[in-house]
mmCIF file of C-alpha atoms (C1' of nucleotides) in Angstrom:
data_model
loop_
_atom_site.group_PDB
_atom_site.id
_atom_site.type_symbol
_atom_site.label_atom_id
_atom_site.label_comp_id
_atom_site.label_asym_id
_atom_site.label_seq_id
_atom_site.Cartn_x
_atom_site.Cartn_y
_atom_site.Cartn_z
ATOM 1 C CA MET G 1 181.112 -20.137 -133.012
ATOM 2 C CA ARG G 2 177.436 -21.062 -132.994
ATOM 3 C CA LEU G 3 175.776 -20.267 -129.586
ATOM 4 C CA ARG G 4 172.343 -20.849 -128.402
ATOM 5 C CA ARG G 5 170.911 -19.228 -125.343
ATOM 6 C CA LEU G 6 169.809 -21.606 -122.627
ATOM 7 C CA ARG G 7 166.256 -21.304 -121.480
ATOM 8 C CA ARG G 8 165.476 -21.788 -117.923
ATOM 9 C CA ALA G 9 163.145 -24.813 -118.589
ATOM 10 C CA GLU G 10 166.349 -26.510 -119.912
ATOM 11 C CA LEU G 11 168.004 -26.129 -116.543
ATOM 12 C CA PRO G 12 167.624 -29.276 -114.259
ATOM 13 C CA ALA G 13 165.640 -28.206 -111.268
ATOM 14 C CA ASP G 14 168.008 -29.869 -108.843
ATOM 15 C CA THR G 15 171.217 -28.371 -107.738
ATOM 16 C CA VAL G 16 173.425 -31.350 -108.146
ATOM 17 C CA ALA G 17 172.059 -32.098 -111.389
ATOM 18 C CA LEU G 18 172.446 -28.509 -112.629
ATOM 19 C CA ALA G 19 176.129 -28.413 -111.491
ATOM 20 C CA ARG G 20 176.715 -31.480 -113.755
ATOM 21 C CA PHE G 21 174.667 -30.125 -116.506
ATOM 22 C CA LEU G 22 176.748 -27.016 -116.697
ATOM 23 C CA LEU G 23 179.978 -28.818 -117.715
ATOM 24 C CA GLY G 24 180.466 -28.288 -121.238
ATOM 25 C CA LYS G 25 178.198 -25.331 -121.470
ATOM 26 C CA ILE G 26 179.275 -21.860 -122.342
ATOM 27 C CA VAL G 27 179.214 -18.840 -120.070
ATOM 28 C CA VAL G 28 179.112 -15.612 -122.044
ATOM 29 C CA HIS G 29 179.582 -11.980 -120.883
ATOM 30 C CA ASP G 30 178.909 -9.469 -123.579
ATOM 31 C CA THR G 31 180.684 -6.324 -122.313
ATOM 32 C CA ARG G 32 181.502 -2.893 -123.747
ATOM 33 C CA HIS G 33 184.762 -4.012 -124.860
ATOM 34 C CA GLY G 34 183.205 -7.213 -126.595
ATOM 35 C CA ARG G 35 182.226 -10.629 -125.946
ATOM 36 C CA LEU G 36 183.972 -12.685 -123.329
ATOM 37 C CA SER G 37 183.083 -16.520 -123.074
ATOM 38 C CA GLY G 38 184.499 -19.827 -122.118
ATOM 39 C CA ARG G 39 183.460 -23.386 -121.851
ATOM 40 C CA ILE G 40 182.689 -24.525 -118.380
ATOM 41 C CA VAL G 41 184.962 -27.590 -117.150
ATOM 42 C CA GLU G 42 184.477 -27.434 -113.408
ATOM 43 C CA THR G 43 181.650 -26.726 -110.922
ATOM 44 C CA GLU G 44 180.518 -27.563 -107.483
ATOM 45 C CA ALA G 45 177.083 -28.017 -106.052
ATOM 46 C CA TYR G 46 175.933 -26.299 -102.788
ATOM 47 C CA PRO G 47 172.641 -27.793 -102.499
ATOM 48 C CA VAL G 48 169.642 -26.961 -99.955
ATOM 49 C CA GLY G 49 170.660 -28.003 -96.361
ATOM 50 C CA ASP G 50 174.426 -27.915 -97.052
ATOM 51 C CA ALA G 51 176.388 -26.628 -94.104
ATOM 52 C CA ALA G 52 179.127 -25.362 -96.457
ATOM 53 C CA GLY G 53 176.484 -23.276 -98.484
ATOM 54 C CA HIS G 54 176.123 -19.625 -97.962
ATOM 55 C CA ALA G 55 172.150 -19.982 -97.574
ATOM 56 C CA PHE G 56 172.717 -22.478 -94.596
ATOM 57 C CA ARG G 57 172.015 -19.602 -92.011
ATOM 58 C CA GLY G 58 169.469 -17.961 -93.962
ATOM 59 C CA MET G 59 169.061 -15.030 -96.182
ATOM 60 C CA THR G 60 171.279 -12.178 -95.474
ATOM 61 C CA GLU G 61 172.292 -8.845 -97.544
ATOM 62 C CA ARG G 62 175.005 -10.600 -99.144
ATOM 63 C CA ASN G 63 173.541 -13.874 -100.112
ATOM 64 C CA ARG G 64 170.192 -12.377 -101.138
ATOM 65 C CA ALA G 65 170.764 -13.358 -104.925
ATOM 66 C CA LEU G 66 171.297 -16.837 -103.978
ATOM 67 C CA PHE G 67 167.664 -17.117 -103.178
ATOM 68 C CA LEU G 68 166.389 -15.934 -106.810
ATOM 69 C CA LYS G 69 164.892 -18.776 -108.825
ATOM 70 C CA ARG G 70 167.104 -20.835 -110.758
ATOM 71 C CA GLY G 71 169.237 -19.496 -113.605
ATOM 72 C CA HIS G 72 170.110 -16.198 -111.943
ATOM 73 C CA ALA G 73 173.659 -15.130 -111.251
ATOM 74 C CA TYR G 74 174.918 -14.924 -107.578
ATOM 75 C CA VAL G 75 178.221 -13.261 -107.377
ATOM 76 C CA TYR G 76 180.153 -12.610 -104.005
ATOM 77 C CA PHE G 77 183.452 -11.144 -102.799
ATOM 78 C CA ALA G 78 185.771 -13.662 -100.973
ATOM 79 C CA TYR G 79 188.949 -13.361 -99.109
ATOM 80 C CA GLY G 80 189.100 -9.558 -99.613
ATOM 81 C CA SER G 81 190.202 -10.079 -103.082
ATOM 82 C CA CYS G 82 188.059 -12.192 -105.522
ATOM 83 C CA PHE G 83 184.631 -12.472 -106.843
ATOM 84 C CA LEU G 84 183.082 -15.815 -107.331
ATOM 85 C CA LEU G 85 180.298 -16.701 -109.779
ATOM 86 C CA ASN G 86 177.253 -19.044 -109.045
ATOM 87 C CA VAL G 87 174.170 -20.129 -110.980
ATOM 88 C CA THR G 88 171.137 -20.386 -108.740
ATOM 89 C CA SER G 89 169.290 -23.634 -108.712
ATOM 90 C CA GLU G 90 166.324 -23.643 -107.095
ATOM 91 C CA VAL G 91 162.668 -22.154 -106.657
ATOM 92 C CA ALA G 92 162.555 -18.326 -105.708
ATOM 93 C CA GLY G 93 162.942 -18.076 -101.979
ATOM 94 C CA VAL G 94 165.012 -21.077 -101.672
ATOM 95 C CA GLY G 95 168.868 -20.688 -101.448
ATOM 96 C CA ALA G 96 171.200 -23.150 -103.332
ATOM 97 C CA GLY G 97 173.429 -22.814 -106.485
ATOM 98 C CA ALA G 98 176.135 -24.234 -108.303
ATOM 99 C CA LEU G 99 179.759 -22.416 -108.278
ATOM 100 C CA ILE G 100 181.448 -22.161 -111.573
ATOM 101 C CA ARG G 101 185.263 -22.983 -110.769
ATOM 102 C CA ALA G 102 186.861 -23.215 -114.057
ATOM 103 C CA ILE G 103 186.324 -22.439 -117.791
ATOM 104 C CA GLU G 104 188.333 -22.964 -120.891
ATOM 105 C CA PRO G 105 188.696 -19.462 -122.634
ATOM 106 C CA LEU G 106 186.965 -19.210 -125.946
ATOM 107 C CA GLU G 107 186.285 -15.635 -127.105
ATOM 108 C CA GLY G 108 187.873 -12.431 -126.077
ATOM 109 C CA ILE G 109 191.064 -13.916 -124.865
ATOM 110 C CA ALA G 110 193.061 -10.777 -125.513
ATOM 111 C CA ALA G 111 190.646 -8.902 -123.120
ATOM 112 C CA MET G 112 190.916 -11.723 -120.571
ATOM 113 C CA GLU G 113 194.682 -11.458 -120.658
ATOM 114 C CA ARG G 114 194.402 -7.732 -119.951
ATOM 115 C CA HIS G 115 191.923 -8.173 -117.135
ATOM 116 C CA ARG G 116 194.344 -10.994 -115.825
ATOM 117 C CA GLY G 117 197.721 -9.414 -116.206
ATOM 118 C CA THR G 118 199.081 -12.424 -117.946
ATOM 119 C CA THR G 119 199.184 -14.114 -121.182
ATOM 120 C CA ARG G 120 199.530 -17.758 -119.754
ATOM 121 C CA ARG G 121 196.538 -19.465 -120.937
ATOM 122 C CA LEU G 122 196.098 -21.721 -118.117
ATOM 123 C CA ASP G 123 196.361 -19.034 -115.558
ATOM 124 C CA LEU G 124 193.472 -16.932 -117.325
ATOM 125 C CA THR G 125 190.364 -19.013 -116.026
ATOM 126 C CA ARG G 126 191.650 -21.808 -113.801
ATOM 127 C CA GLY G 127 189.885 -21.089 -110.469
ATOM 128 C CA PRO G 128 186.804 -19.413 -109.631
ATOM 129 C CA GLY G 129 188.316 -16.068 -108.755
ATOM 130 C CA ARG G 130 190.469 -15.966 -111.723
ATOM 131 C CA LEU G 131 187.524 -16.726 -114.120
ATOM 132 C CA ALA G 132 185.537 -13.960 -112.716
ATOM 133 C CA GLU G 133 188.338 -11.396 -113.195
ATOM 134 C CA ALA G 134 189.101 -12.742 -116.788
ATOM 135 C CA LEU G 135 185.203 -12.357 -117.493
ATOM 136 C CA ALA G 136 184.929 -8.880 -116.028
ATOM 137 C CA ILE G 137 182.452 -10.217 -113.356
ATOM 138 C CA ASP G 138 182.069 -8.337 -110.041
ATOM 139 C CA LEU G 139 178.961 -7.203 -108.054
ATOM 140 C CA ALA G 140 177.508 -5.383 -110.893
ATOM 141 C CA GLN G 141 176.578 -8.714 -112.081
ATOM 142 C CA ASN G 142 175.091 -9.960 -109.057
ATOM 143 C CA GLY G 143 171.449 -11.002 -109.393
ATOM 144 C CA LEU G 144 171.401 -10.851 -113.211
ATOM 145 C CA ASP G 145 168.947 -13.345 -114.936
ATOM 146 C CA LEU G 146 171.202 -15.692 -116.857
ATOM 147 C CA CYS G 147 168.317 -16.870 -119.001
ATOM 148 C CA GLY G 148 166.928 -13.693 -120.065
ATOM 149 C CA ALA G 149 168.239 -11.092 -122.748
ATOM 150 C CA GLY G 150 170.889 -9.735 -120.473
ATOM 151 C CA PRO G 151 174.633 -9.501 -121.057
ATOM 152 C CA LEU G 152 175.530 -12.320 -118.989
ATOM 153 C CA TRP G 153 174.076 -15.643 -120.240
ATOM 154 C CA LEU G 154 174.506 -19.394 -120.521
ATOM 155 C CA ALA G 155 174.784 -21.128 -123.841
ATOM 156 C CA SER G 156 175.068 -24.481 -125.530
ATOM 157 C CA ALA G 157 177.256 -24.999 -128.211
ATOM 158 C CA GLY G 158 175.933 -28.420 -129.037
ATOM 159 C CA ASP G 159 179.331 -30.097 -127.928
ATOM 160 C CA PRO G 160 178.859 -33.768 -127.123
ATOM 161 C CA PRO G 161 179.345 -34.499 -123.277
ATOM 162 C CA ARG G 162 182.562 -35.786 -122.163
ATOM 163 C CA SER G 163 183.517 -37.859 -119.459
ATOM 164 C CA ILE G 164 182.836 -36.408 -115.917
ATOM 165 C CA GLY G 165 184.842 -36.800 -112.835
ATOM 166 C CA ALA G 166 183.690 -35.985 -109.218
ATOM 167 C CA SER G 167 185.460 -35.319 -105.896
ATOM 168 C CA VAL G 168 185.067 -33.525 -102.571
ATOM 169 C CA ARG G 169 184.829 -29.592 -102.979
ATOM 170 C CA ILE G 170 187.675 -27.351 -102.574
ATOM 171 C CA GLY G 171 188.357 -24.926 -99.775
ATOM 172 C CA ILE G 172 185.592 -25.720 -97.175
ATOM 173 C CA THR G 173 185.525 -27.067 -93.799
ATOM 174 C CA ARG G 174 181.876 -27.939 -93.133
ATOM 175 C CA ASP G 175 180.157 -30.862 -94.899
ATOM 176 C CA ALA G 176 183.757 -31.464 -96.484
ATOM 177 C CA ASP G 177 183.221 -35.063 -97.184
ATOM 178 C CA ARG G 178 180.529 -34.642 -99.639
ATOM 179 C CA VAL G 179 181.337 -35.440 -103.471
ATOM 180 C CA LEU G 180 179.877 -32.344 -105.248
ATOM 181 C CA ARG G 181 182.517 -31.016 -107.352
ATOM 182 C CA PHE G 182 182.268 -31.918 -110.950
ATOM 183 C CA TYR G 183 184.687 -31.617 -113.623
ATOM 184 C CA GLU G 184 185.697 -32.861 -117.160
ATOM 185 C CA HIS G 185 188.446 -35.382 -117.542
ATOM 186 C CA GLY G 186 191.215 -34.484 -119.772
ATOM 187 C CA THR G 187 191.310 -30.791 -119.911
ATOM 188 C CA PRO G 188 194.224 -28.892 -118.353
ATOM 189 C CA PHE G 189 191.698 -26.003 -117.422
ATOM 190 C CA VAL G 190 190.703 -27.553 -114.422
ATOM 191 C CA SER G 191 191.880 -26.154 -110.863
ATOM 192 C CA GLY G 192 192.579 -28.051 -107.613
ATOM 193 C CA PRO G 193 195.306 -30.592 -106.916
ATOM 194 C CA LYS G 194 196.088 -33.340 -109.242
ATOM 195 C CA ARG G 195 194.818 -36.012 -106.763
ATOM 196 C CA LEU G 196 191.362 -34.528 -107.190
ATOM 197 C CA ARG G 197 191.417 -34.572 -111.021
ATOM 198 C CA ALA G 198 191.450 -38.408 -111.664
ATOM 199 C CA GLU G 199 188.274 -39.783 -109.758
ATOM 200 C CA ARG G 200 185.705 -41.464 -112.107
ATOM 201 C CA SER G 201 182.152 -40.407 -111.734
ATOM 202 C CA SER G 202 180.120 -41.265 -114.869
ATOM 203 C "C1'" DA V 1 181.978 -2.215 -81.000
ATOM 204 C "C1'" DG V 2 185.126 -5.955 -81.618
ATOM 205 C "C1'" DT V 3 186.383 -10.432 -83.396
ATOM 206 C "C1'" DG V 4 187.083 -14.403 -86.335
ATOM 207 C "C1'" DC V 5 186.970 -16.364 -90.645
ATOM 208 C "C1'" DG V 6 186.611 -17.764 -95.224
ATOM 209 C "C1'" DA V 7 183.439 -21.610 -101.834
ATOM 210 C "C1'" DT V 8 191.230 -17.902 -102.978
ATOM 211 C "C1'" DT V 9 195.159 -16.512 -105.070
ATOM 212 C "C1'" DG V 10 199.940 -15.384 -105.898
ATOM 213 C "C1'" DA V 11 204.529 -15.427 -103.948
ATOM 214 C "C1'" DC V 12 208.006 -18.064 -102.193
ATOM 215 C "C1'" DT V 13 210.958 -22.525 -100.382
ATOM 216 C "C1'" DG E 1 204.875 -28.290 -101.441
ATOM 217 C "C1'" DT E 2 203.825 -23.869 -97.690
ATOM 218 C "C1'" DC E 3 201.784 -19.559 -96.261
ATOM 219 C "C1'" DA E 4 200.433 -14.713 -95.734
ATOM 220 C "C1'" DA E 5 197.552 -10.954 -97.654
ATOM 221 C "C1'" DT E 6 193.065 -9.146 -97.490
ATOM 222 C "C1'" DC E 7 188.162 -7.164 -96.168
ATOM 223 C "C1'" DG E 8 183.389 -7.638 -95.932
ATOM 224 C "C1'" DC E 9 180.164 -10.101 -93.401
ATOM 225 C "C1'" DA E 10 178.325 -12.745 -89.612
ATOM 226 C "C1'" DC E 11 178.448 -13.462 -84.846
ATOM 227 C "C1'" DT E 12 179.320 -12.458 -80.040
ATOM 228 C "C1'" DA E 13 178.812 -9.121 -76.145
#
DNA sequence: AGTGCGATTGACT
DNA sequence: GTCAATCGCACTA
C-alpha cells in the first residue's frame, strides 16, 4: 500500500473539521514487531469549551498533551482498563482534540490479533480501547508528534472520501446532545449501537 | 486522606 | 439487551 505522511498544514485547524477530515485517513504505528495500521472509520470531536472534553476544567498532569498544537497524540487511560487515542486539534496552549473510535485493520493484522487475544476481525479495532490495544498504543505514545518523523503517524492513501454519517457521542453525560460523532457509512468496523450508524450527515 | 466517577469492555441473560 | 470490573484522577474536606 502506498502511504503518504500527512503534514500539519494539511490538517484542518478546526476541531470538528479535523474529526471529519480524519475519516478515511490511515493511522500508522511502526513498532519493533513491524507496522500496524488501520483506516479511520469513526471519530468524535471534543472542541474548545465542550463540557465533555478533558480540557474543560483546565490543564492537569493527565491531559497536558491535549494542549499541544494540532497533530499530536493525546493518549489517556480510562476505566482502569483501556487507553484511548486522540489527535490534538488546536494551537499550542488550547486543549481540544478528536478521539479515534474505530479503524479498519490494514497492516499487521497477525500482530493485532496477538495483542487483542482474538482472531475475530470485527473485534480487533472496533472501539477506542480496542484499537489502541491492537495498535500497541499506551502512555508511551502520549504527546508524540503525529506529523513528524516519529513511529506513530497519520497518512493518506489517496482513497476517495465516502459517505459520512453523524450522531451524538458515545459514553458521555455532559453536552451529550451535541452531534459530534462522525463515521463512514457502510463499513462494519464502526462501534456503537445500530441506531447510531444510520444517520445521514453529508 | 477519602470519595466518586468515567470519551470502555467483556461476560452474561 | 444488561451489568460489573477496574484504577487513576479530580474534587471535597
